[in-house]
């Protein structure tokens, strides 16, 4: 079974580990923390959009007022891309801390 492994995600885990600095567990923890940040950003945008629609400040739909990145992509996908593009930096001291 020497078939090439096809990943469900891109970039692959191997690409995220390219520097060899973090193991899989650390990458999973970092990705989950980033996904939480992305989810919080989505929630903030949605709440703002709902207020605008409720106050009749716009005639656009709620979906149109939310950034496509948050609206159309899964939080984990966005987090992985941001880690890969170095938009988020892994802080080693935070890997062992709980997300609140």
Coordinates of N, CA, C and O in Angstrom, one line a residue:
X1 N 0.8 -1.2 0.0 CA 0.0 0.0 0.0 C 0.9 1.2 0.0 O 0.9 2.0 0.9
X2 N 1.6 1.5 -1.0 CA 2.4 2.6 -1.2 C 1.7 3.7 -2.0 O 2.4 4.5 -2.7
X3 N 0.4 3.8 -1.9 CA -0.3 4.8 -2.6 C -0.1 6.1 -2.0 O 0.1 6.2 -0.8
X4 N -0.1 7.1 -2.8 CA 0.1 8.5 -2.3 C -1.1 8.9 -1.5 O -2.2 8.7 -1.9
X5 N -0.9 9.3 -0.3 CA -2.0 9.8 0.6 C -2.6 11.1 0.1 O -1.9 12.0 -0.2
X6 N -3.9 11.1 -0.1 CA -4.6 12.3 -0.5 C -5.2 12.9 0.7 O -6.0 12.3 1.4
X7 N -4.9 14.2 0.9 CA -5.4 14.8 2.1 C -6.8 15.4 1.9 O -7.1 15.8 0.8
X8 N -7.6 15.5 3.0 CA -8.9 16.2 2.9 C -8.7 17.7 3.0 O -9.6 18.4 2.6
X9 N -7.6 18.1 3.4 CA -7.3 19.5 3.6 C -6.1 20.0 2.7 O -5.2 19.2 2.5
X10 N -6.1 21.2 2.4 CA -5.0 21.8 1.7 C -4.8 23.1 2.3 O -5.7 23.9 2.4
X11 N -3.7 23.4 2.8 CA -2.4 22.7 2.8 C -2.5 21.5 3.7 O -3.2 21.4 4.6
X12 N -1.6 20.5 3.3 CA -1.6 19.3 4.1 C -0.9 19.5 5.4 O -0.2 20.5 5.6
X13 N -1.0 18.5 6.3 CA -0.4 18.5 7.6 C 1.2 18.6 7.4 O 1.8 19.3 8.1
X14 N 1.6 17.9 6.4 CA 3.1 18.0 6.1 C 3.5 19.4 5.7 O 4.6 19.8 6.1
X15 N 2.7 20.1 5.0 CA 3.1 21.4 4.6 C 3.1 22.4 5.8 O 3.9 23.3 5.9
X16 N 2.1 22.1 6.7 CA 2.1 23.0 7.9 C 3.3 22.6 8.8 O 3.7 23.5 9.6
X17 N 3.8 21.4 8.7 CA 4.9 21.0 9.5 C 6.2 21.2 8.8 O 7.3 20.7 9.2
X18 N 6.2 22.0 7.8 CA 7.4 22.2 6.9 C 8.7 22.6 7.7 O 9.8 22.2 7.4
X19 N 8.5 23.4 8.7 CA 9.6 23.8 9.5 C 10.0 22.7 10.5 O 11.1 22.8 11.1
X20 N 9.2 21.8 10.7 CA 9.5 20.7 11.7 C 9.5 21.2 13.1 O 9.9 20.5 14.0
X21 N 8.9 22.3 13.3 CA 9.0 22.9 14.7 C 7.8 22.4 15.6 O 8.0 22.3 16.8
X22 N 6.7 22.1 15.0 CA 5.5 21.7 15.8 C 5.1 20.3 15.4 O 5.1 19.9 14.2
X23 N 4.6 19.5 16.3 CA 4.1 18.2 16.0 C 2.6 18.3 15.7 O 2.0 19.3 15.8
X24 N 2.0 17.2 15.3 CA 0.6 17.2 14.9 C -0.3 17.7 16.0 O -1.2 18.4 15.8
X25 N 0.0 17.2 17.2 CA -0.9 17.6 18.4 C -0.8 19.1 18.5 O -1.9 19.8 18.7
X26 N 0.3 19.7 18.5 CA 0.5 21.2 18.6 C -0.2 21.9 17.5 O -0.9 23.0 17.7
X27 N -0.2 21.4 16.3 CA -0.9 22.0 15.1 C -2.4 21.9 15.3 O -3.1 22.9 15.0
X28 N -2.9 20.8 15.8 CA -4.3 20.7 16.1 C -4.8 21.7 17.1 O -5.8 22.4 16.9
X29 N -4.0 21.8 18.2 CA -4.4 22.8 19.2 C -4.3 24.2 18.7 O -5.3 25.0 18.9
X30 N -3.3 24.6 17.9 CA -3.2 25.9 17.3 C -4.3 26.2 16.4 O -4.9 27.2 16.4
X31 N -4.7 25.2 15.6 CA -5.7 25.3 14.6 C -7.1 25.5 15.3 O -7.9 26.4 14.9
X32 N -7.3 24.8 16.4 CA -8.6 24.9 17.1 C -8.7 26.3 17.7 O -9.8 26.9 17.7
X33 N -7.6 26.8 18.2 CA -7.6 28.2 18.8 C -7.8 29.2 17.8 O -8.6 30.2 18.0
X34 N -7.2 29.1 16.6 CA -7.5 30.0 15.5 C -8.9 29.9 15.0 O -9.5 30.9 14.7
X35 N -9.4 28.7 14.9 CA -10.8 28.5 14.5 C -11.8 29.2 15.5 O -12.8 29.8 15.0
X36 N -11.5 29.2 16.7 CA -12.3 29.9 17.7 C -12.3 31.4 17.5 O -13.3 32.1 17.5
X37 N -11.1 32.0 17.1 CA -11.0 33.4 16.8 C -11.8 33.7 15.6 O -12.5 34.7 15.5
X38 N -11.7 32.9 14.6 CA -12.5 33.1 13.3 C -14.0 33.0 13.6 O -14.7 33.9 13.1
X39 N -14.4 32.1 14.4 CA -15.8 32.0 14.8 C -16.3 33.2 15.5 O -17.4 33.8 15.3
X40 N -15.4 33.7 16.5 CA -15.8 35.0 17.2 C -15.9 36.2 16.2 O -16.8 37.0 16.4
X41 N -15.0 36.2 15.2 CA -15.1 37.3 14.3 C -16.4 37.2 13.4 O -17.0 38.2 13.2
X42 N -16.8 36.0 13.1 CA -18.0 35.8 12.3 C -19.2 36.2 13.2 O -20.1 36.9 12.7
X43 N -19.2 35.8 14.4 CA -20.3 36.2 15.3 C -20.5 37.7 15.5 O -21.6 38.3 15.4
X44 N -19.3 38.4 15.6 CA -19.3 39.8 15.7 C -19.9 40.5 14.4 O -20.7 41.4 14.5
X45 N -19.5 40.0 13.3 CA -20.0 40.5 12.0 C -21.5 40.2 11.9 O -22.2 41.1 11.4
X46 N -21.9 39.1 12.3 CA -23.3 38.7 12.1 C -24.2 39.6 13.1 O -25.2 40.1 12.6
X47 N -23.7 39.8 14.3 CA -24.5 40.6 15.2 C -24.6 42.0 14.7 O -25.7 42.7 14.8
X48 N -23.5 42.6 14.2 CA -23.5 43.9 13.6 C -24.5 44.0 12.4 O -25.3 44.9 12.3
X49 N -24.5 43.0 11.5 CA -25.3 42.9 10.4 C -26.8 42.8 10.8 O -27.7 43.5 10.2
X50 N -27.1 42.0 11.8 CA -28.5 41.9 12.3 C -29.0 43.2 12.9 O -30.1 43.6 12.6
X51 N -28.1 43.9 13.6 CA -28.5 45.3 14.1 C -28.8 46.2 13.0 O -29.8 47.0 13.1
X52 N -28.0 46.2 12.0 CA -28.2 47.1 10.8 C -29.5 46.8 10.1 O -30.2 47.8 9.8
X53 N -29.8 45.6 9.9 CA -31.0 45.2 9.3 C -32.2 45.5 10.1 O -33.2 46.1 9.7
X54 N -32.1 45.3 11.4 CA -33.2 45.5 12.4 C -33.5 47.0 12.5 O -34.7 47.5 12.6
X55 N -32.5 47.9 12.4 CA -32.6 49.3 12.5 C -32.9 49.9 11.1 O -32.9 51.2 11.0
X56 N -33.0 49.1 10.1 CA -33.3 49.6 8.8 C -32.3 50.6 8.2 O -32.6 51.5 7.5
X57 N -31.0 50.3 8.6 CA -29.9 51.1 8.2 C -29.4 50.7 6.8 O -28.6 51.4 6.1
X58 N -29.9 49.5 6.3 CA -29.5 49.0 5.0 C -30.6 48.2 4.4 O -31.5 47.7 5.2
X59 N -30.6 48.1 3.1 CA -31.6 47.2 2.5 C -31.0 45.9 2.0 O -31.6 45.0 1.4
X60 N -29.7 45.7 2.4 CA -29.0 44.4 2.1 C -29.4 43.3 3.0 O -29.9 43.6 4.1
X61 N -29.2 42.1 2.6 CA -29.5 40.9 3.5 C -28.4 40.8 4.5 O -27.3 41.3 4.3
X62 N -28.6 40.0 5.5 CA -27.6 39.8 6.6 C -26.4 39.1 5.9 O -25.3 39.5 6.2
X63 N -26.6 38.1 5.1 CA -25.5 37.4 4.4 C -24.7 38.3 3.6 O -23.4 38.2 3.6
X64 N -25.3 39.3 3.0 CA -24.5 40.2 2.1 C -23.6 41.2 3.0 O -22.6 41.7 2.5
X65 N -23.9 41.3 4.2 CA -23.2 42.2 5.1 C -22.0 41.5 5.8 O -21.2 42.1 6.5
X66 N -22.0 40.2 5.7 CA -20.9 39.4 6.3 C -19.8 39.1 5.3 O -20.2 38.7 4.2
X67 N -18.6 39.2 5.7 CA -17.5 38.9 4.8 C -17.6 37.5 4.3 O -17.9 36.6 5.0
X68 N -17.3 37.3 3.0 CA -17.4 36.0 2.3 C -16.5 35.0 3.0 O -16.9 33.8 3.1
X69 N -15.4 35.4 3.5 CA -14.5 34.5 4.2 C -15.1 33.8 5.4 O -15.0 32.6 5.6
X70 N -15.9 34.6 6.1 CA -16.6 34.0 7.3 C -17.9 33.3 6.9 O -18.3 32.3 7.5
X71 N -18.6 33.8 5.9 CA -19.9 33.3 5.5 C -19.8 32.0 4.8 O -20.6 31.1 5.0
X72 N -18.8 31.9 3.9 CA -18.8 30.7 3.0 C -17.8 29.6 3.3 O -17.9 28.5 2.8
X73 N -16.8 29.9 4.2 CA -15.8 29.0 4.5 C -16.0 28.5 6.0 O -16.5 29.2 6.8
X74 N -15.6 27.3 6.2 CA -15.7 26.7 7.6 C -14.5 27.4 8.4 O -13.5 27.7 7.8
X75 N -14.8 27.5 9.7 CA -13.8 28.2 10.5 C -12.5 27.5 10.6 O -11.4 28.1 10.6
X76 N -12.5 26.1 10.5 CA -11.3 25.4 10.6 C -10.5 25.6 9.3 O -9.3 25.7 9.3
X77 N -11.2 25.6 8.1 CA -10.5 25.8 6.8 C -9.8 27.2 6.9 O -8.7 27.4 6.5
X78 N -10.5 28.2 7.3 CA -10.0 29.6 7.4 C -8.8 29.6 8.3 O -7.8 30.2 8.0
X79 N -8.9 28.9 9.5 CA -7.8 28.9 10.4 C -6.5 28.2 9.8 O -5.4 28.7 10.0
X80 N -6.7 27.1 9.1 CA -5.6 26.4 8.5 C -4.9 27.3 7.5 O -3.7 27.4 7.4
X81 N -5.7 28.0 6.7 CA -5.2 28.9 5.7 C -4.4 30.0 6.3 O -3.3 30.4 5.8
X82 N -5.0 30.6 7.4 CA -4.3 31.7 8.0 C -3.0 31.3 8.7 O -2.0 32.0 8.7
X83 N -2.9 30.1 9.2 CA -1.7 29.5 9.8 C -0.7 29.3 8.7 O 0.5 29.7 8.8
X84 N -1.1 28.7 7.6 CA -0.2 28.5 6.5 C 0.3 29.7 5.9 O 1.5 29.8 5.5
X85 N -0.5 30.8 5.8 CA -0.1 32.1 5.2 C 0.6 33.0 6.2 O 0.9 34.1 5.9
X86 N 0.8 32.4 7.4 CA 1.5 33.1 8.5 C 0.8 34.4 8.9 O 1.4 35.3 9.4
X87 N -0.6 34.4 8.8 CA -1.4 35.5 9.3 C -1.5 35.3 10.8 O -1.7 36.3 11.5
X88 N -1.5 34.0 11.3 CA -1.5 33.7 12.7 C -0.2 33.1 13.0 O 0.4 32.3 12.2
X89 N 0.3 33.4 14.2 CA 1.6 32.8 14.6 C 1.3 31.9 15.8 O 0.5 32.3 16.7
X90 N 2.0 30.8 15.9 CA 1.8 29.9 17.0 C 2.7 30.4 18.1 O 3.9 30.5 17.9
X91 N 2.1 30.6 19.3 CA 2.9 31.0 20.4 C 3.0 29.8 21.3 O 1.9 29.3 21.8
X92 N 4.1 29.3 21.5 CA 4.3 28.0 22.2 C 3.7 28.1 23.6 O 3.2 27.1 24.1
X93 N 3.8 29.2 24.3 CA 3.3 29.3 25.7 C 1.8 29.1 25.8 O 1.2 28.6 26.8
X94 N 1.1 29.4 24.7 CA -0.4 29.3 24.7 C -0.9 27.9 24.3 O -2.1 27.7 24.4
X95 N 0.0 27.0 23.8 CA -0.5 25.7 23.3 C -1.1 24.9 24.5 O -2.0 24.1 24.2
X96 N -0.6 25.0 25.7 CA -1.1 24.2 26.8 C -2.3 24.9 27.5 O -2.9 24.2 28.4
X97 N -2.7 26.1 27.1 CA -3.7 26.8 27.8 C -5.1 26.5 27.2 O -5.2 26.2 26.0
X98 N -6.1 26.5 28.0 CA -7.5 26.2 27.6 C -8.0 27.5 26.8 O -7.6 28.6 27.1
X99 N -8.9 27.2 25.9 CA -9.6 28.3 25.2 C -10.9 28.6 26.0 O -11.7 27.8 26.4
X100 N -11.1 29.9 26.3 CA -12.3 30.3 27.0 C -13.1 31.2 26.2 O -12.7 31.9 25.3

